[in-house]
XYZ file of C-alpha atoms in Angstrom:
181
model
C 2.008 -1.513 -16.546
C 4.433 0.477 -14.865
C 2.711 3.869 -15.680
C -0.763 2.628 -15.204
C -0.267 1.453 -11.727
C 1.453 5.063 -11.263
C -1.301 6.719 -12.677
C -3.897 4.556 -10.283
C -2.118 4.875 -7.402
C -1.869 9.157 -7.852
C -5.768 8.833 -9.017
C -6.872 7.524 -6.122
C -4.807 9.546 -3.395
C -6.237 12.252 -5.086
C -9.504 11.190 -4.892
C -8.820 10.582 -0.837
C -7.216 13.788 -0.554
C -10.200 15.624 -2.097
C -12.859 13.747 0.234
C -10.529 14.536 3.197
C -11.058 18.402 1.615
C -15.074 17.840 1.259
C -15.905 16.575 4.396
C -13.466 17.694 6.655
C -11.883 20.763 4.750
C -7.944 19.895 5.489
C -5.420 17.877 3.960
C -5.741 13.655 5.586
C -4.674 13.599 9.256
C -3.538 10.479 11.437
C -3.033 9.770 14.697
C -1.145 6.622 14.289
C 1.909 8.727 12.211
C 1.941 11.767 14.531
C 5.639 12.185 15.680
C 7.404 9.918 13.093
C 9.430 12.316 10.599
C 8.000 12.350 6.868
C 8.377 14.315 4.411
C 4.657 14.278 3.912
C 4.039 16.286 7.130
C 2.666 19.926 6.502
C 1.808 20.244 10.101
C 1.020 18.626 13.859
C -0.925 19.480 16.470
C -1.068 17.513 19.858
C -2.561 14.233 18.824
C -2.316 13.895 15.200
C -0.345 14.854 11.835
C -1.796 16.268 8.882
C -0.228 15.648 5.932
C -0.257 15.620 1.724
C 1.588 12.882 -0.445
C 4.846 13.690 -1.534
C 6.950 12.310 -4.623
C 8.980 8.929 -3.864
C 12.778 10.960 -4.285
C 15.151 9.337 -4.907
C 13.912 7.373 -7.077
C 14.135 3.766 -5.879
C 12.626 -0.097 -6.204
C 11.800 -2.865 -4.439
C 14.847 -4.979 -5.873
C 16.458 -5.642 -2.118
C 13.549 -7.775 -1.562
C 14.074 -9.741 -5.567
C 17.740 -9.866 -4.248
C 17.362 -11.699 -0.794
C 14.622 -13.855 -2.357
C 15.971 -14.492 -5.432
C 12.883 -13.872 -7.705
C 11.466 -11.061 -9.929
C 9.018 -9.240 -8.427
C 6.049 -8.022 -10.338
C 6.527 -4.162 -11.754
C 3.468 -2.810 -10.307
C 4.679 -3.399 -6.685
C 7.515 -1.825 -7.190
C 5.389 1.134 -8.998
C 2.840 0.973 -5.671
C 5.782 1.306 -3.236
C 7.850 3.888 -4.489
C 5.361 6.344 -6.310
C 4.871 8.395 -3.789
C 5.315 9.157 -0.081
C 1.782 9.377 1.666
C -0.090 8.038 4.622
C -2.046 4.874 4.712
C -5.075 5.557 3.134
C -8.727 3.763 3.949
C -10.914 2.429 0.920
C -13.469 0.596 0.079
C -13.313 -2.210 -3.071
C -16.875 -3.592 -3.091
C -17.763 -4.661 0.278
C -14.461 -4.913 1.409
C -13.096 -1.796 3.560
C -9.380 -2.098 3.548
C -6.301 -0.014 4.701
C -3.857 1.149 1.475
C -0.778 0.704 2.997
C 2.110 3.178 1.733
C 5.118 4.395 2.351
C 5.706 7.445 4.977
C 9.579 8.466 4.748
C 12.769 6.426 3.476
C 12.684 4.732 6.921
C 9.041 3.343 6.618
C 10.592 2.032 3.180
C 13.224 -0.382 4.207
C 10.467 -1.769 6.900
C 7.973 -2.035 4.227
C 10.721 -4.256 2.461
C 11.448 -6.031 5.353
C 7.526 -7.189 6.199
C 7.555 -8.024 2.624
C 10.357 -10.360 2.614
C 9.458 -12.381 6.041
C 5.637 -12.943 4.222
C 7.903 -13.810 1.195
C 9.788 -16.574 3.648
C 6.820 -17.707 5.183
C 4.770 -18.507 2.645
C 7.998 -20.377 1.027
C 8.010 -22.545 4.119
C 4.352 -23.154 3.812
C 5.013 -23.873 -0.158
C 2.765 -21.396 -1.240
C 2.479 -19.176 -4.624
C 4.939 -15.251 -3.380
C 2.008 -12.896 -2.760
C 2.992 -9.194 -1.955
C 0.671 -7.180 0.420
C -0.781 -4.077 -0.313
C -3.720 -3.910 2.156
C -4.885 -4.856 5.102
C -8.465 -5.879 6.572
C -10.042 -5.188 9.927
C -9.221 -9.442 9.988
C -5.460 -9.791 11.254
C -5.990 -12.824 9.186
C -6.737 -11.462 6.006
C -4.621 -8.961 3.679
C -5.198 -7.903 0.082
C -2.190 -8.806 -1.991
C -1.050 -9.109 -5.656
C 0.076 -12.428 -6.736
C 3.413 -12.075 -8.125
C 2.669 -15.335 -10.592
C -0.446 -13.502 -12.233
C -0.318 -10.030 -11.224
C -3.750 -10.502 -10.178
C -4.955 -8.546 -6.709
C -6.353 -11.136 -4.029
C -7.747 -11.388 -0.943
C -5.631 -13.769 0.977
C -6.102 -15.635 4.543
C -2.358 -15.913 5.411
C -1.015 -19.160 5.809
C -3.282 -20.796 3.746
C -4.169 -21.644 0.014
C -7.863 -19.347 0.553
C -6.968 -16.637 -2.271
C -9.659 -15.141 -4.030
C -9.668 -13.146 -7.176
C -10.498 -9.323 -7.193
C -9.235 -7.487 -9.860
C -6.511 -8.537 -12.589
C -4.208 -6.189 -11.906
C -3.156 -3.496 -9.590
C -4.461 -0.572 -12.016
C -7.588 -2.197 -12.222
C -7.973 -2.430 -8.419
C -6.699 0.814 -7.416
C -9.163 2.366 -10.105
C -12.556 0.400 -8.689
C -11.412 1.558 -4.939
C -13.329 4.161 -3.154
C -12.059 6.596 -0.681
C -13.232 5.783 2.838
C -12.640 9.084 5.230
């Protein structure tokens, strides 16, 4: 599972990278990462970076977050969070539009782990199945999420038992998602 997530996750920055290419010919650009240190960036101007993904070195995993919850966390997240370095990335799955999130530098990393584990703690309080998000919606609400009991990817309200199904598994999702530039 490990390499098809891997293989998913590369496909489809690819695919974004190319229709940043097509219809804007340059490599993605955001405003919301300009002036936070990546290894991603190629360059900057005065309002936005433009940058390219970037291997995940050192290699690493997502076991501080297994450790200070004390459960195993499904291989594809770690797979989805330390492939690569790259910018969030916007996508459509069906009707959904959705925000990839990924990691932009070794810094954005540890955060990533840290959001992970308070969603881990709070839906322990709340005595609900661990999720792990991946995405978010335009809802604050609402994230897209793999279920670390199934592996399955969901659409989740936070808070609340509302999951619903959308793809079995992370490969499967990443693979049926459409670039949105």
């Amino acid at each position: 599972m490990e390499k098809e997530t891997a293989e998913a996750l590369k496909a489809f920055t690819q695919r974004y990278c190319d229709a940043w290419h097509e219809q804007r010919g340059s490599w993605p650009q955001s405003e919301e990462l300009y002036g936070i240190p990546s290894p991603c960036t190629i360059s900057s101007t005065d309002n936005y970076v433009i940058w390219q993904p970037q291997p995940f070195l050192p290699a690493r995993n997502v076991n501080a977050i297994e450790q200070a919850m004390d459960i195993v966390i499904q291989t594809p997240i770690h797979t989805f969070y330390t492939t690569q370095f790259a910018g969030d990335m916007t996508a459509r799955f069906g009707d959904l539009t959705l925000t990839l999130l990924q990691t932009w530098s070794e810094d954005d990393f540890v955060r990533v782990q840290e959001n992970l584990i308070g969603h881990l703690v709070t839906q322990k309080r709340l005595k609900l199945s661990p999720t792990l998000f991946i995405a978010t919606l335009d809802s604050e609400l609402d994230v897209i999420s793999l279920c670390n009991l199934s592996g399955e990817v969901i659409k989740e309200t936070l808070g609340t038992r509302q999951r619903t199904v959308l793809a079995p598994n992370l490969a499967a999702f990443l693979d049926q998602s459409e670039p949105v530039v």
